[in-house]
Short mmCIF file of C-alpha atoms in Angstrom, two decimals:
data_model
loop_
_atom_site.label_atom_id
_atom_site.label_comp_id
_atom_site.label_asym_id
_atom_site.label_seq_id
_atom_site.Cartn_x
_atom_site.Cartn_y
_atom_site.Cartn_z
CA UNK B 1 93.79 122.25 92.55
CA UNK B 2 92.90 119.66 95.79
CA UNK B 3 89.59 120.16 97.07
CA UNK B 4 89.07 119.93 100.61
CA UNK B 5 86.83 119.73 103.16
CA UNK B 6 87.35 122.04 106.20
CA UNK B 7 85.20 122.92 109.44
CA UNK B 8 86.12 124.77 112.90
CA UNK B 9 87.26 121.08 113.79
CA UNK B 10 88.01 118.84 110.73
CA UNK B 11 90.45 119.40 107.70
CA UNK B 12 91.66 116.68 105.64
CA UNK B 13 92.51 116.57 101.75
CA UNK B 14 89.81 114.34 100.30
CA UNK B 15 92.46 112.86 97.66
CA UNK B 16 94.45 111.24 100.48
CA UNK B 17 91.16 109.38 102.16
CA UNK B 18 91.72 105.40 101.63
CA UNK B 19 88.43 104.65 103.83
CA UNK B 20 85.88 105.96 105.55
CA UNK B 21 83.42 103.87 107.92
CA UNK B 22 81.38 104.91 111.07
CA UNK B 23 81.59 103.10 114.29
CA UNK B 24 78.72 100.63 115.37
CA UNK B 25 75.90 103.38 116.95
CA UNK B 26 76.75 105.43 114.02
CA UNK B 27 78.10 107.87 116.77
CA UNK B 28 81.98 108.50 115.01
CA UNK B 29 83.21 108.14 112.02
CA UNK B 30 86.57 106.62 111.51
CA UNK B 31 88.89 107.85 108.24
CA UNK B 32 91.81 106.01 106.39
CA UNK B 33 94.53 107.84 104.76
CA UNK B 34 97.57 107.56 102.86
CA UNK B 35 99.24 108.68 106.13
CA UNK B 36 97.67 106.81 108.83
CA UNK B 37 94.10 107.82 110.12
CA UNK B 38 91.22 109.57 112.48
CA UNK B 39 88.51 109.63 114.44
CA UNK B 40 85.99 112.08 114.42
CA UNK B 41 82.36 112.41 116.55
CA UNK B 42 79.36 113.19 114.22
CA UNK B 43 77.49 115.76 116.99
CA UNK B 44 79.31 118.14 117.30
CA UNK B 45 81.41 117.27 114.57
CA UNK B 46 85.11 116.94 116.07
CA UNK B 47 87.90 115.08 115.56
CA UNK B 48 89.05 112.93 118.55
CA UNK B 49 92.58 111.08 117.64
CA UNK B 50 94.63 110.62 115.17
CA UNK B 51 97.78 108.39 114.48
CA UNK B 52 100.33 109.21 111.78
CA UNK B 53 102.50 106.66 110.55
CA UNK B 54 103.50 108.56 107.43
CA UNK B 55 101.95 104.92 105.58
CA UNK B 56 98.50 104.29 104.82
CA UNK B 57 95.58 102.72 106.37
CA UNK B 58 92.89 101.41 104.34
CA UNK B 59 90.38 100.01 106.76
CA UNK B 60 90.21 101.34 110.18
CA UNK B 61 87.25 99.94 112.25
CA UNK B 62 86.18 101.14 115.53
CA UNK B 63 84.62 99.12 118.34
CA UNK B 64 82.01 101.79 119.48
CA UNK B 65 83.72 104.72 121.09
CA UNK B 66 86.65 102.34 122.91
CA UNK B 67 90.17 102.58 122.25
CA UNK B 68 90.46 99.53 120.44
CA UNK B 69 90.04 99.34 116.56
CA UNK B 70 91.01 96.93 113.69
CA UNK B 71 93.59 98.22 111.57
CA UNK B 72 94.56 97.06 107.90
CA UNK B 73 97.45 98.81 105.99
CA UNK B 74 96.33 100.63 102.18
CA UNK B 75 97.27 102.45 99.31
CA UNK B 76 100.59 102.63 97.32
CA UNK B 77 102.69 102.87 100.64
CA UNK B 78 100.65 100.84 103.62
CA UNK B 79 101.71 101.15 106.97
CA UNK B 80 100.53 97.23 107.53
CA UNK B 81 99.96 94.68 105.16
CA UNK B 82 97.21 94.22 103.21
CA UNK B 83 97.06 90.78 104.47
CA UNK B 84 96.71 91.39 107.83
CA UNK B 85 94.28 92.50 110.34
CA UNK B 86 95.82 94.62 113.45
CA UNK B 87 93.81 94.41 116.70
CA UNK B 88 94.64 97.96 117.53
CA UNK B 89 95.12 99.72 121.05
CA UNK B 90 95.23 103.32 120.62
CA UNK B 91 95.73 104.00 124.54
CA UNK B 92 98.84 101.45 124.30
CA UNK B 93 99.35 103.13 120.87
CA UNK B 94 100.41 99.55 120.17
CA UNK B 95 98.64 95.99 118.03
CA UNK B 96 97.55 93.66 120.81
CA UNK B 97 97.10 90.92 118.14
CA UNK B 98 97.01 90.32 114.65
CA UNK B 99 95.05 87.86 111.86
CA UNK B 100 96.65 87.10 108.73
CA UNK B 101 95.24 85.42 105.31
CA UNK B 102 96.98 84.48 101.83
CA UNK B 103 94.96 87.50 100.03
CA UNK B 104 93.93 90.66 100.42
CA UNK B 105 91.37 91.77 103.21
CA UNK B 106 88.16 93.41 102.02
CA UNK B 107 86.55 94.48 104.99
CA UNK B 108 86.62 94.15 108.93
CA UNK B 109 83.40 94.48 111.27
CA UNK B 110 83.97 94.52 115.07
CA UNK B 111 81.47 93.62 118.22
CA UNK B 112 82.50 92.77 121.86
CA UNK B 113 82.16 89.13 121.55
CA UNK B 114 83.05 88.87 117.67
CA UNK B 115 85.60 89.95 114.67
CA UNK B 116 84.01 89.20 111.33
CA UNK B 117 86.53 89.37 108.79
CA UNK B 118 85.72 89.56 104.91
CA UNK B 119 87.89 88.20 102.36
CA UNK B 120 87.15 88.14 97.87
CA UNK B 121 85.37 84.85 98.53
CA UNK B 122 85.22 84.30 101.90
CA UNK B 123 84.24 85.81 105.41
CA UNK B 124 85.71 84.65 109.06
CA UNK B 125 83.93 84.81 111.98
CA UNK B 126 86.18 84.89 115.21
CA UNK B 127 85.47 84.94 118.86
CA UNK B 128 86.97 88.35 119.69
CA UNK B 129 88.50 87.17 123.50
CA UNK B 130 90.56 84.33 122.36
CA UNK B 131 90.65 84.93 118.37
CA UNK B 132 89.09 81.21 118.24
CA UNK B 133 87.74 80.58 114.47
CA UNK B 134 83.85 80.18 114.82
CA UNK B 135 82.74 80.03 111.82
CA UNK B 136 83.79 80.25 108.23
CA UNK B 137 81.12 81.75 105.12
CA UNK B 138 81.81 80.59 101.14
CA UNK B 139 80.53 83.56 99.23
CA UNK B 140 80.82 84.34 95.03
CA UNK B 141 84.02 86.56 94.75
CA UNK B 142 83.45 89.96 96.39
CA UNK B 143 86.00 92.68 95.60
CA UNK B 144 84.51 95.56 97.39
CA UNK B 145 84.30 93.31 100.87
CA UNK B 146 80.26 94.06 100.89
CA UNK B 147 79.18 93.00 104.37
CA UNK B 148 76.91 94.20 106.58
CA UNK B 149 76.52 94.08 110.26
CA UNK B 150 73.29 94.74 113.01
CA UNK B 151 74.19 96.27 116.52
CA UNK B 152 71.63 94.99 118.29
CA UNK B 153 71.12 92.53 121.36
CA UNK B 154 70.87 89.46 118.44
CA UNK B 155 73.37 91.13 116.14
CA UNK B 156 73.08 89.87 112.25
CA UNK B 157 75.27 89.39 109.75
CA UNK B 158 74.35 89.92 106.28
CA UNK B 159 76.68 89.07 103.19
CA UNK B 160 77.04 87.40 99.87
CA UNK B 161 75.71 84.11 99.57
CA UNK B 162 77.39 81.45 97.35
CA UNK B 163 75.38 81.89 94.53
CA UNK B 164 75.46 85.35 92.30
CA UNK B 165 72.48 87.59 93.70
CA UNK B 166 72.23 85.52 96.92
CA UNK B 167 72.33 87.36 100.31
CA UNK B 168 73.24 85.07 103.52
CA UNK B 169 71.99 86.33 106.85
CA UNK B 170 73.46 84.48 110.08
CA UNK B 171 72.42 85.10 113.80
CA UNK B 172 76.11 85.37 115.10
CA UNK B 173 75.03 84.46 118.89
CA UNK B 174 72.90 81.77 117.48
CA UNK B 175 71.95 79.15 115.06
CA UNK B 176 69.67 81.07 112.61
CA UNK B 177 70.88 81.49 109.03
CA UNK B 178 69.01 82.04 105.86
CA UNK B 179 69.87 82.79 102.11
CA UNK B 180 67.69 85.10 100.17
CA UNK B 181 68.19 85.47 96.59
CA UNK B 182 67.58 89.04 96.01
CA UNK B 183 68.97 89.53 92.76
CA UNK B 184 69.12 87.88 89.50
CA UNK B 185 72.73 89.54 88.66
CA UNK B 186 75.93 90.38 91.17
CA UNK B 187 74.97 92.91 93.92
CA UNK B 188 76.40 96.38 94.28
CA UNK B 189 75.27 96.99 97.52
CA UNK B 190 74.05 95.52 100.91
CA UNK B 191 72.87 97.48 103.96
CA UNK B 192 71.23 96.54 107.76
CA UNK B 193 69.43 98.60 109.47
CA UNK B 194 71.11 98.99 113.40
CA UNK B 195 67.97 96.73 114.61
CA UNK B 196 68.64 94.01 111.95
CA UNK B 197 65.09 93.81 111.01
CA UNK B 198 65.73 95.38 107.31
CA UNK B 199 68.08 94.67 105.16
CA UNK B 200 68.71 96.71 101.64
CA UNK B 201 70.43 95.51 98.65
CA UNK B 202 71.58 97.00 94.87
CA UNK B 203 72.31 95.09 91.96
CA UNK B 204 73.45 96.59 88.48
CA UNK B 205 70.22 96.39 87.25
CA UNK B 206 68.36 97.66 90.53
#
């Protein structure tokens, strides 16, 4: 029997979620499903929109509480390819632009000035007006797209570094990058805190 989760507001079958991911002040929550996907407010909790393609969405990033998100296509049926990042305008109800890569896309993190995408051994760092590559990040191979990403006025990025247990922090508006080898082993985890001053990481071991 499918469990589910229902409240006054929300109902959705847990075996059909692809992703799950809240916006930038932590404010909504966006979710991913083998149908297309939704966004709900955390207080009260409510659903706000949803889109369904009848294909799934495995990544769906929001930019705050705007209308425009990054979309990536999931699960056995996706609605976009895997390959491809959608610059999303839910008001248009249309893609405004689109990245595309050779593999698979891991994971997608959104500011106003930037688009970080994350790749298995590699993450892109875009200038969100024009799409213009800034920057491009070698990390060890990285299937679960761990990334991490500070919404404050000097936003930080924190991901894998190119050596196994190594973290790489970069200033995105600035010059200031550092590499921190946190574990001995491959990490599990990585998290920011919203200022960017603490950063928390998992390995197998610890």
């Amino acid at each position: 029997m499918a469990a589910t989760t229902t409240t006054d507001s929300v109902s959705f079958a847990p075996e059909h979620v692809l992703y799950i991911g809240f916006n930038q002040d932590q404010t909504c929550f966006a979710v991913g499903t083998t149908t297309g996907f939704a966004v709900y407010t955390c207080d009260p909790l409510k659903e706000r929109f949803r889109r369904d393609f009848g294909k799934g969405i495995g990544i769906v990033e929001m930019l705050f509480r705007c209308n425009i998100l990054a979309l990536v296509g999931g699960g056995p049926n996706p609605y976009f390819p895997k390959q491809k990042v959608q610059i999303w305008d839910d008001f248009q109800a249309r893609c405004l632009a689109e990245l595309e890569y050779r593999t698979d896309v891991k994971a997608v993190h959104l500011l106003r000035e930037r688009i970080i995408v994350v790749l298995d051994a590699k993450v892109y760092i875009y200038n969100f007006s024009d799409l213009q590559l800034i920057r491009q990040l070698d990390t060890v191979p990285n299937p679960k797209g761990l990334c991490a990403l500070s919404s404050s006025e000097r936003p930080i990025i924190a991901c894998l570094g190119a050596k196994l247990g190594q973290v790489h922090t970069d200033e995105l508006y600035g010059r200031s990058s550092h590499d921190i080898q946190a574990h001995t082993g491959p990490i599990n985890t990585l998290s920011l805190s919203l200022d960017g001053k603490l950063l928390a990481t998992t390995s197998e071991k610890a």
